[in-house]
Short mmCIF file of C-alpha atoms and ligand atoms in Angstrom, two decimals:
data_model
loop_
_atom_site.label_atom_id
_atom_site.label_comp_id
_atom_site.label_asym_id
_atom_site.label_seq_id
_atom_site.Cartn_x
_atom_site.Cartn_y
_atom_site.Cartn_z
CA MET A 99 266.43 96.33 89.37
CA LYS A 100 268.61 99.43 89.70
CA PRO A 101 268.21 102.30 87.26
CA VAL A 102 271.10 103.60 85.20
CA GLY A 103 271.93 107.30 85.04
CA PRO A 104 270.50 109.64 82.41
CA ILE A 105 272.04 109.33 78.94
CA PRO A 106 273.37 112.74 77.87
CA ALA A 107 271.62 114.58 75.04
CA GLY A 108 272.88 114.28 71.50
CA TYR A 109 273.47 110.53 71.13
CA THR A 110 271.62 108.76 68.33
CA ALA A 111 271.50 105.39 66.61
CA ILE A 112 272.03 104.17 63.08
CA ASP A 113 270.12 100.94 62.39
CA GLY A 114 269.89 100.07 66.07
CA GLU A 115 273.51 100.83 66.87
CA LEU A 116 274.89 103.80 68.79
CA ALA A 117 276.49 106.31 66.42
CA ILE A 118 278.92 109.11 67.20
CA GLY A 119 279.87 111.76 64.70
CA GLY A 120 277.58 110.04 62.20
CA ARG A 121 279.45 106.71 62.46
CA ARG A 122 278.43 103.47 64.11
CA VAL A 123 280.46 102.56 67.15
CA SER A 124 281.43 99.18 65.66
CA GLU A 125 283.04 101.12 62.80
CA LEU A 126 284.91 103.30 65.28
CA VAL A 127 286.12 100.23 67.15
CA ALA A 128 287.30 98.71 63.86
CA GLU A 129 289.16 101.90 63.06
CA ALA A 130 290.79 102.01 66.51
CA GLY A 131 291.66 98.34 66.14
CA ARG A 132 290.54 97.25 69.58
CA THR A 133 288.35 97.57 72.61
CA PRO A 134 288.16 98.98 75.22
CA LEU A 135 287.92 102.34 73.51
CA PHE A 136 287.15 105.87 74.62
CA VAL A 137 285.49 107.93 71.90
CA TYR A 138 285.41 111.70 72.30
CA SER A 139 283.13 113.74 70.07
CA ARG A 140 284.14 117.05 68.49
CA ALA A 141 280.50 117.91 67.84
CA HIS A 142 279.65 117.50 71.53
CA LEU A 143 282.64 119.62 72.59
CA ASP A 144 281.71 122.34 70.12
CA ALA A 145 278.07 122.36 71.21
CA ARG A 146 278.92 122.54 74.89
CA VAL A 147 281.30 125.47 74.54
CA ALA A 148 278.85 127.27 72.23
CA ALA A 149 276.04 126.87 74.80
CA LEU A 150 278.30 128.20 77.50
CA ARG A 151 279.33 131.23 75.44
CA GLU A 152 275.70 131.92 74.70
CA ALA A 153 274.75 131.83 78.38
CA LEU A 154 277.71 133.64 79.93
CA PRO A 155 278.35 137.37 79.76
CA ALA A 156 280.91 138.14 77.04
CA ARG A 157 283.31 139.54 79.61
CA VAL A 158 283.73 136.15 81.31
CA GLY A 159 286.27 133.94 79.57
CA VAL A 160 286.25 130.14 79.63
CA ASN A 161 289.27 128.13 80.73
CA TYR A 162 289.64 124.38 80.24
CA ALA A 163 290.95 122.39 83.22
CA VAL A 164 293.17 119.91 81.40
CA LYS A 165 293.05 117.39 84.26
CA ALA A 166 289.53 116.42 83.20
CA ASN A 167 290.80 114.96 79.94
CA PRO A 168 294.43 115.36 78.91
CA HIS A 169 294.15 113.38 75.65
CA LEU A 170 296.28 115.29 73.14
CA ALA A 171 293.63 115.46 70.45
CA VAL A 172 291.08 116.75 72.96
CA ILE A 173 293.44 119.46 74.22
CA GLY A 174 294.22 120.36 70.62
CA HIS A 175 290.55 120.65 69.76
CA MET A 176 289.83 122.74 72.86
CA ALA A 177 292.63 125.14 71.89
CA ALA A 178 290.38 126.75 69.30
CA LEU A 179 287.31 126.80 71.55
CA VAL A 180 288.36 128.18 74.93
CA ASP A 181 290.33 131.18 76.14
CA GLY A 182 292.71 129.64 78.63
CA PHE A 183 294.01 126.39 80.02
CA ASP A 184 294.50 125.38 83.63
CA ILE A 185 297.12 122.76 84.29
CA ALA A 186 298.07 120.82 87.39
CA SER A 187 301.58 119.57 86.56
CA SER A 188 304.53 120.04 84.24
CA GLY A 189 303.29 116.90 82.49
CA GLU A 190 300.11 118.73 81.51
CA LEU A 191 302.23 121.73 80.53
CA GLY A 192 304.17 119.48 78.15
CA LEU A 193 300.91 118.31 76.54
CA CYS A 194 299.65 121.87 76.05
CA VAL A 195 302.96 122.96 74.55
CA ALA A 196 302.99 119.87 72.31
CA VAL A 197 299.73 120.95 70.67
CA GLY A 198 301.01 124.49 70.22
CA ILE A 199 299.11 126.34 72.95
CA ASP A 200 300.71 129.69 73.79
CA PRO A 201 301.98 129.41 77.40
CA ALA A 202 300.62 132.91 78.04
CA ARG A 203 297.15 131.28 77.92
CA ILE A 204 298.06 128.77 80.63
CA SER A 205 297.83 128.94 84.42
CA PHE A 206 299.21 126.33 86.77
CA ALA A 207 297.49 125.39 90.06
CA GLY A 208 298.33 122.55 92.41
CA PRO A 209 299.44 122.39 96.02
CA GLY A 210 302.74 120.55 95.51
CA LYS A 211 304.61 122.14 92.62
CA ARG A 212 308.22 120.95 92.52
CA ASP A 213 311.06 123.37 91.77
CA ASP A 214 311.62 121.81 88.35
CA GLU A 215 307.94 122.33 87.56
CA LEU A 216 308.05 125.96 88.72
CA GLU A 217 311.13 126.47 86.57
CA ALA A 218 309.55 124.92 83.48
CA ALA A 219 306.48 127.13 83.90
CA ILE A 220 308.37 130.35 84.63
CA ALA A 221 310.74 129.77 81.72
CA VAL A 222 307.89 129.81 79.19
CA GLY A 223 305.69 132.45 80.87
CA VAL A 224 302.93 130.33 82.41
CA THR A 225 301.00 132.01 85.25
CA LEU A 226 301.54 130.29 88.58
CA ASN A 227 298.51 130.14 90.85
CA CYS A 228 300.66 130.10 93.97
CA GLU A 229 299.28 127.98 96.77
CA SER A 230 301.46 129.16 99.67
CA ALA A 231 303.97 131.79 100.76
CA GLY A 232 306.67 129.12 100.51
CA GLU A 233 305.79 128.33 96.92
CA ALA A 234 305.77 132.04 96.04
CA ALA A 235 309.24 132.41 97.62
CA ARG A 236 310.56 129.49 95.57
CA ALA A 237 309.03 130.93 92.40
CA LEU A 238 310.62 134.33 93.05
CA ALA A 239 314.04 132.74 93.68
CA ILE A 240 313.78 130.63 90.51
CA GLY A 241 312.71 133.71 88.53
CA GLU A 242 315.72 135.60 89.83
CA ARG A 243 318.05 132.75 88.84
CA LEU A 244 316.51 132.59 85.34
CA GLY A 245 316.52 136.38 84.98
CA LYS A 246 312.75 136.20 84.37
CA SER A 247 309.98 137.86 86.29
CA PRO A 248 307.59 135.05 87.28
CA ARG A 249 303.93 135.56 86.46
CA ILE A 250 302.24 135.09 89.79
CA ALA A 251 298.60 134.87 90.80
CA ILE A 252 297.56 133.74 94.27
CA ARG A 253 295.14 130.92 94.81
CA VAL A 254 292.85 131.89 97.66
CA ASN A 255 291.46 129.44 100.17
CA PRO A 256 288.13 131.13 100.85
CA SER A 257 286.15 130.66 104.05
CA PHE A 258 283.11 129.49 102.02
CA GLU A 259 282.54 126.53 99.74
CA LEU A 260 280.46 125.61 96.73
CA LYS A 261 277.45 124.02 98.43
CA GLY A 262 276.34 120.63 97.22
CA SER A 263 279.52 120.05 95.23
CA GLY A 264 280.91 116.56 94.91
CA MET A 265 284.35 117.81 95.90
CA LYS A 266 284.76 120.80 98.21
CA MET A 267 287.83 122.89 97.53
CA GLY A 268 287.31 125.74 99.97
CA GLY A 269 285.93 126.44 103.45
CA GLY A 270 288.16 125.81 106.45
CA ALA A 271 291.51 124.05 106.62
CA LYS A 272 292.65 122.93 103.16
CA PRO A 273 295.93 122.06 101.45
CA PHE A 274 294.81 124.29 98.55
CA GLY A 275 295.52 127.98 98.29
CA VAL A 276 296.41 130.69 100.79
CA ASP A 277 293.95 131.46 103.59
CA ALA A 278 292.06 134.58 102.53
CA ASP A 279 293.26 136.68 105.47
CA GLN A 280 296.90 136.10 104.46
CA VAL A 281 296.41 136.93 100.78
CA PRO A 282 296.79 140.73 100.81
CA ALA A 283 300.18 140.67 102.56
CA LEU A 284 301.49 137.93 100.28
CA ALA A 285 300.22 139.75 97.18
CA ARG A 286 301.92 142.98 98.24
CA HIS A 287 305.11 141.00 98.89
CA VAL A 288 305.26 139.30 95.47
CA ILE A 289 304.45 142.56 93.69
CA ALA A 290 307.18 144.38 95.64
CA ALA A 291 309.61 141.54 94.86
CA GLY A 292 309.20 142.18 91.14
CA ALA A 293 306.80 139.43 90.09
CA GLU A 294 304.43 140.11 87.23
CA TRP A 295 301.17 140.34 89.19
CA ARG A 296 298.49 138.24 87.52
CA GLY A 297 295.70 138.29 90.09
CA LEU A 298 293.63 135.79 92.06
CA HIS A 299 292.29 132.28 91.64
CA ILE A 300 289.38 131.14 93.80
CA PHE A 301 288.19 127.58 93.21
CA THR A 302 285.36 126.60 95.55
CA GLY A 303 284.29 123.14 94.43
CA SER A 304 283.47 120.70 91.69
CA GLN A 305 280.51 118.71 90.33
CA ALA A 306 277.67 120.96 91.51
CA LEU A 307 274.31 120.69 89.74
CA SER A 308 272.40 123.33 91.70
CA ALA A 309 272.23 126.69 89.90
CA ASP A 310 271.44 128.34 93.25
CA ALA A 311 274.62 126.98 94.83
CA ILE A 312 276.75 128.03 91.86
CA ILE A 313 275.22 131.51 91.78
CA GLU A 314 275.78 131.91 95.51
CA ALA A 315 279.42 130.78 95.25
CA GLN A 316 280.08 133.14 92.34
CA GLY A 317 278.59 136.02 94.32
CA ASN A 318 280.77 135.15 97.30
CA VAL A 319 283.86 134.92 95.08
CA LEU A 320 283.26 138.38 93.59
CA GLU A 321 282.54 139.90 97.00
CA LEU A 322 285.68 138.40 98.56
CA THR A 323 287.76 139.46 95.57
CA ALA A 324 286.63 143.09 95.85
CA LYS A 325 287.57 143.10 99.52
CA LEU A 326 290.97 141.53 98.87
CA VAL A 327 291.74 143.99 96.09
CA GLU A 328 290.99 146.92 98.42
CA ASP A 329 293.39 145.42 100.96
CA ILE A 330 296.10 144.68 98.37
CA GLY A 331 295.87 148.26 97.14
CA GLN A 332 296.81 147.43 93.52
CA PRO A 333 294.63 146.87 90.46
CA LEU A 334 293.70 143.24 89.84
CA PRO A 335 294.65 142.14 86.32
CA LYS A 336 292.67 138.90 86.37
CA LEU A 337 290.26 136.86 88.46
CA ASN A 338 289.84 133.14 87.85
CA MET A 339 286.48 132.57 89.54
CA GLY A 340 286.72 128.76 89.56
CA GLY A 341 283.91 126.72 88.08
CA GLY A 342 282.26 123.72 89.64
CA LEU A 343 279.51 123.16 87.08
CA GLY A 344 278.71 119.46 87.13
CA ILE A 345 277.05 116.94 84.84
CA PRO A 346 274.29 114.45 85.65
CA TYR A 347 275.73 110.99 86.26
CA PHE A 348 273.08 109.24 88.31
CA PRO A 349 269.34 108.56 88.28
CA GLY A 350 267.55 111.69 89.49
CA ASP A 351 270.42 114.07 88.61
CA THR A 352 269.36 117.00 86.45
CA PRO A 353 271.57 119.30 84.33
CA VAL A 354 272.73 122.65 85.64
CA ASP A 355 270.32 125.44 84.68
CA LEU A 356 272.95 127.22 82.61
CA ALA A 357 270.68 130.06 81.51
CA ARG A 358 270.00 130.97 85.15
CA VAL A 359 273.69 130.79 86.10
CA GLY A 360 274.61 132.95 83.10
CA ALA A 361 271.89 135.52 83.76
CA ALA A 362 272.86 135.86 87.43
CA LEU A 363 276.51 136.25 86.51
CA ALA A 364 275.68 138.85 83.87
CA GLU A 365 273.79 140.85 86.48
CA ARG A 366 276.72 140.65 88.90
CA VAL A 367 279.24 141.58 86.23
CA GLU A 368 277.23 144.65 85.28
CA SER A 369 277.32 145.94 88.83
CA LEU A 370 280.89 145.14 89.82
CA PRO A 371 282.54 147.57 92.24
CA PRO A 372 284.98 150.08 90.70
CA VAL A 373 288.05 148.13 91.95
CA LEU A 374 287.10 145.31 89.56
CA ALA A 375 286.11 147.53 86.64
CA GLU A 376 289.21 146.62 84.60
CA THR A 377 289.70 143.08 85.85
CA GLU A 378 289.68 140.26 83.30
CA LEU A 379 287.31 137.49 84.44
CA CYS A 380 287.23 133.79 83.65
CA ILE A 381 285.70 130.58 84.88
CA GLU A 382 287.52 127.28 84.91
CA LEU A 383 285.74 124.10 83.87
CA GLY A 384 286.79 120.53 83.32
CA ARG A 385 284.09 117.90 83.34
CA TYR A 386 281.33 120.29 82.26
CA LEU A 387 283.17 120.85 78.97
CA VAL A 388 284.27 117.31 78.17
CA GLY A 389 282.44 114.82 80.40
CA GLU A 390 279.36 114.25 78.28
CA ALA A 391 281.40 114.36 75.05
CA GLY A 392 283.04 111.01 75.76
CA VAL A 393 281.87 107.40 75.87
CA TYR A 394 283.66 104.23 76.89
CA LEU A 395 283.10 101.16 74.73
CA THR A 396 283.90 97.68 75.95
CA ARG A 397 283.16 94.30 74.39
CA ILE A 398 281.27 91.47 76.06
CA ILE A 399 283.62 88.49 76.21
CA ASP A 400 281.54 86.16 78.36
CA ARG A 401 277.98 85.76 79.51
CA LYS A 402 277.09 83.55 82.42
CA VAL A 403 274.57 82.95 85.15
CA SER A 404 275.57 82.57 88.79
CA HIS A 405 272.90 81.76 91.37
CA GLY A 406 270.27 83.12 89.01
CA VAL A 407 272.12 86.37 88.30
CA THR A 408 273.17 87.06 84.71
CA TYR A 409 276.65 88.51 84.29
CA LEU A 410 277.90 90.22 81.16
CA ILE A 411 281.67 90.13 81.46
CA THR A 412 283.50 92.71 79.41
CA ASP A 413 287.08 93.36 78.35
CA GLY A 414 287.02 96.72 80.17
CA GLY A 415 286.53 97.75 83.75
CA LEU A 416 287.65 99.90 86.63
CA HIS A 417 291.21 100.14 85.32
CA HIS A 418 289.74 102.62 82.77
CA GLN A 419 286.53 103.61 84.51
CA LEU A 420 287.28 103.91 88.20
CA ALA A 421 284.52 106.47 88.69
CA ALA A 422 281.84 104.42 86.91
CA SER A 423 282.83 101.40 89.00
CA GLY A 424 282.00 103.47 92.09
CA ASN A 425 285.53 103.61 93.46
CA PHE A 426 286.50 107.25 92.82
CA GLY A 427 285.15 109.25 95.73
CA THR A 428 281.62 107.85 95.92
CA VAL A 429 280.08 106.58 99.15
CA VAL A 430 277.15 104.63 97.72
CA ARG A 431 277.70 102.97 94.35
CA ARG A 432 275.12 103.94 91.69
CA ASN A 433 274.96 103.12 88.01
CA TYR A 434 276.45 105.50 85.48
CA PRO A 435 274.41 105.91 82.28
CA SER A 436 275.12 102.80 80.22
CA ALA A 437 273.56 100.71 77.46
CA ILE A 438 274.20 97.92 74.99
CA ALA A 439 275.64 99.95 72.12
CA THR A 440 275.03 97.30 69.49
CA CYS A 441 271.29 97.15 70.21
CA TYR A 442 270.89 100.78 71.15
CA GLY A 443 267.41 101.94 71.96
CA ALA A 444 265.98 98.40 72.08
CA GLU A 445 263.52 97.63 74.89
CA PRO A 446 265.10 96.04 77.97
CA THR A 447 264.24 92.38 78.38
CA GLU A 448 266.46 91.22 81.21
CA GLU A 449 268.29 92.27 84.34
CA VAL A 450 272.07 91.96 84.19
CA ASN A 451 275.20 92.81 86.08
CA ILE A 452 277.79 94.27 83.72
CA VAL A 453 281.29 93.75 85.08
CA GLY A 454 284.86 94.24 83.98
CA CYS A 455 287.59 91.68 83.44
CA LEU A 456 289.49 92.33 86.66
CA CYS A 457 289.59 89.71 89.36
CA THR A 458 287.99 91.89 92.04
CA PRO A 459 284.38 92.37 93.13
CA LEU A 460 285.01 96.14 92.89
CA ASP A 461 285.05 95.88 89.10
CA ARG A 462 281.43 96.70 88.28
CA LEU A 463 280.11 98.81 85.42
CA ALA A 464 276.35 98.38 86.01
CA ASP A 465 274.49 96.55 88.77
CA ALA A 466 271.08 94.92 88.28
CA ALA A 467 270.50 96.99 85.16
CA ALA A 468 267.62 96.47 82.74
CA MET A 469 269.09 95.84 79.28
CA PRO A 470 268.08 94.25 75.98
CA GLU A 471 269.51 90.73 75.64
CA ALA A 472 273.19 90.96 74.77
CA HIS A 473 275.73 88.32 73.87
CA VAL A 474 279.42 87.71 73.48
CA GLY A 475 280.72 90.19 70.91
CA ASP A 476 278.19 92.93 71.67
CA LEU A 477 279.49 96.32 72.77
CA VAL A 478 278.60 97.95 76.07
CA VAL A 479 278.72 101.74 76.26
CA VAL A 480 279.27 103.77 79.41
CA PHE A 481 278.39 107.45 78.95
CA CYS A 482 279.79 110.50 80.76
CA ALA A 483 283.23 109.03 80.15
CA GLY A 484 284.87 112.12 78.70
CA ALA A 485 286.18 113.39 82.04
CA TYR A 486 288.21 111.63 84.71
CA GLY A 487 288.07 108.33 82.81
CA ALA A 488 291.23 107.17 81.07
CA SER A 489 293.59 109.42 83.00
CA ALA A 490 291.94 109.03 86.41
CA SER A 491 291.89 105.23 86.47
CA PRO A 492 294.60 102.71 87.39
CA ALA A 493 295.39 101.47 83.86
CA ALA A 494 298.38 99.43 85.07
CA PHE A 495 296.29 97.45 87.59
CA LEU A 496 296.42 93.72 86.73
CA GLY A 497 298.35 94.38 83.56
CA HIS A 498 295.55 94.83 81.04
CA GLY A 499 296.96 98.19 79.98
CA PRO A 500 295.31 101.39 78.86
CA ALA A 501 292.25 101.71 76.63
CA ALA A 502 292.48 103.17 73.14
CA GLU A 503 291.24 106.75 72.74
CA ILE A 504 290.02 108.57 69.65
CA LEU A 505 288.46 111.92 68.86
CA VAL A 506 285.85 111.89 66.11
C1 PLP B 870 291.83 123.83 90.79
C2 PLP B 870 290.88 123.01 90.03
N1 PLP B 870 290.51 123.41 88.82
C3 PLP B 870 289.64 122.70 88.07
C4 PLP B 870 289.11 121.52 88.52
C5 PLP B 870 288.19 120.79 87.61
O1 PLP B 870 286.94 120.52 88.15
P1 PLP B 870 285.78 120.02 87.20
O2 PLP B 870 286.35 119.01 86.26
O3 PLP B 870 284.76 119.41 88.10
O4 PLP B 870 285.26 121.20 86.45
C6 PLP B 870 289.47 121.05 89.78
C7 PLP B 870 288.92 119.80 90.26
O5 PLP B 870 289.14 119.32 91.32
C8 PLP B 870 290.39 121.81 90.55
O6 PLP B 870 290.79 121.40 91.74
#
């Protein structure tokens, strides 16, 4: 038997069936017209942002990293909840513009921005988090051609990282950002060249659950920023401090102690050096905002026993849930939180392998999991599916196509 990960708070049942937004999942599937289906919950999004606002000092804004979940309705809902949006491509820019987000609220990071992407961003006034001197030069040239001063911030590659994070984005040689020692000269250059100076972006890692590690990284970010600002010799309009707050996916994972992170940041913010007295501050979060607000529902289409092992075969799989299948940056596969949604909360009575419909042994949703007895037609739910699910999985693989997605 292998345990499944912890089910996020806030999910309940109606008559033994998982319910979201006060509606049974079978109703939501009927409304969507098919499985597999991602369901994203407004109430969960609202609650998460409210908790964050409560914990963080008022001076620190919250940005949403669109890459975590670029579903239009989700971006649209986040527009009223967060302060800014971080995008990683002109495709994500198009989505933000489509839901009416003011481009002045958007910043664009990513190590390989094409000229056409720089042009699209500069034309509408998006802030570029420039990742190299070469990119800054291209942005300045494009701005000149358009007769528009590009809004430029510099993404810093710091010499430290967010310890314990699932994905390290700083510390040593990286394709991301400008090495810290080269930042002051580049900043002075872009300011002198007539760019609208927007500040610094320091993203140190992702998916960290340790409050200590997050607090330490935030302290390092503020310390480095103060030093860089002294060297640049100009006021810093804005600092994007990165984020990195993670969510529990696996057995034994525990939620970030948000109150502790917020209190430590409040203390830091109260004692900032004078060079940062006027600087606007924000953090940038993806999965922490949306990850637990989404579930993936897939229907059991076959049940069989092979060499004594019971398989529940579903109409979903890794083509929508690469991360849950264990194939998105994990070394040892562990079970995401999952359950039988149509007998939710029932006592487990058997051990099953829940798999997808793809013809590959990689397509696993839960291994040796204890579940109540489920049959063809029942719905399986995978939790923590609100981030890096639909858009971070190979939906074209084997031709089954994308899952449906709804916001309720
Ligand atoms: C620059 C940048 N911003 C934001 C994120 C989002 O991270 P998360 O969804 O873990 O908050 C990432 C993730 O890799 C990133 O590289």
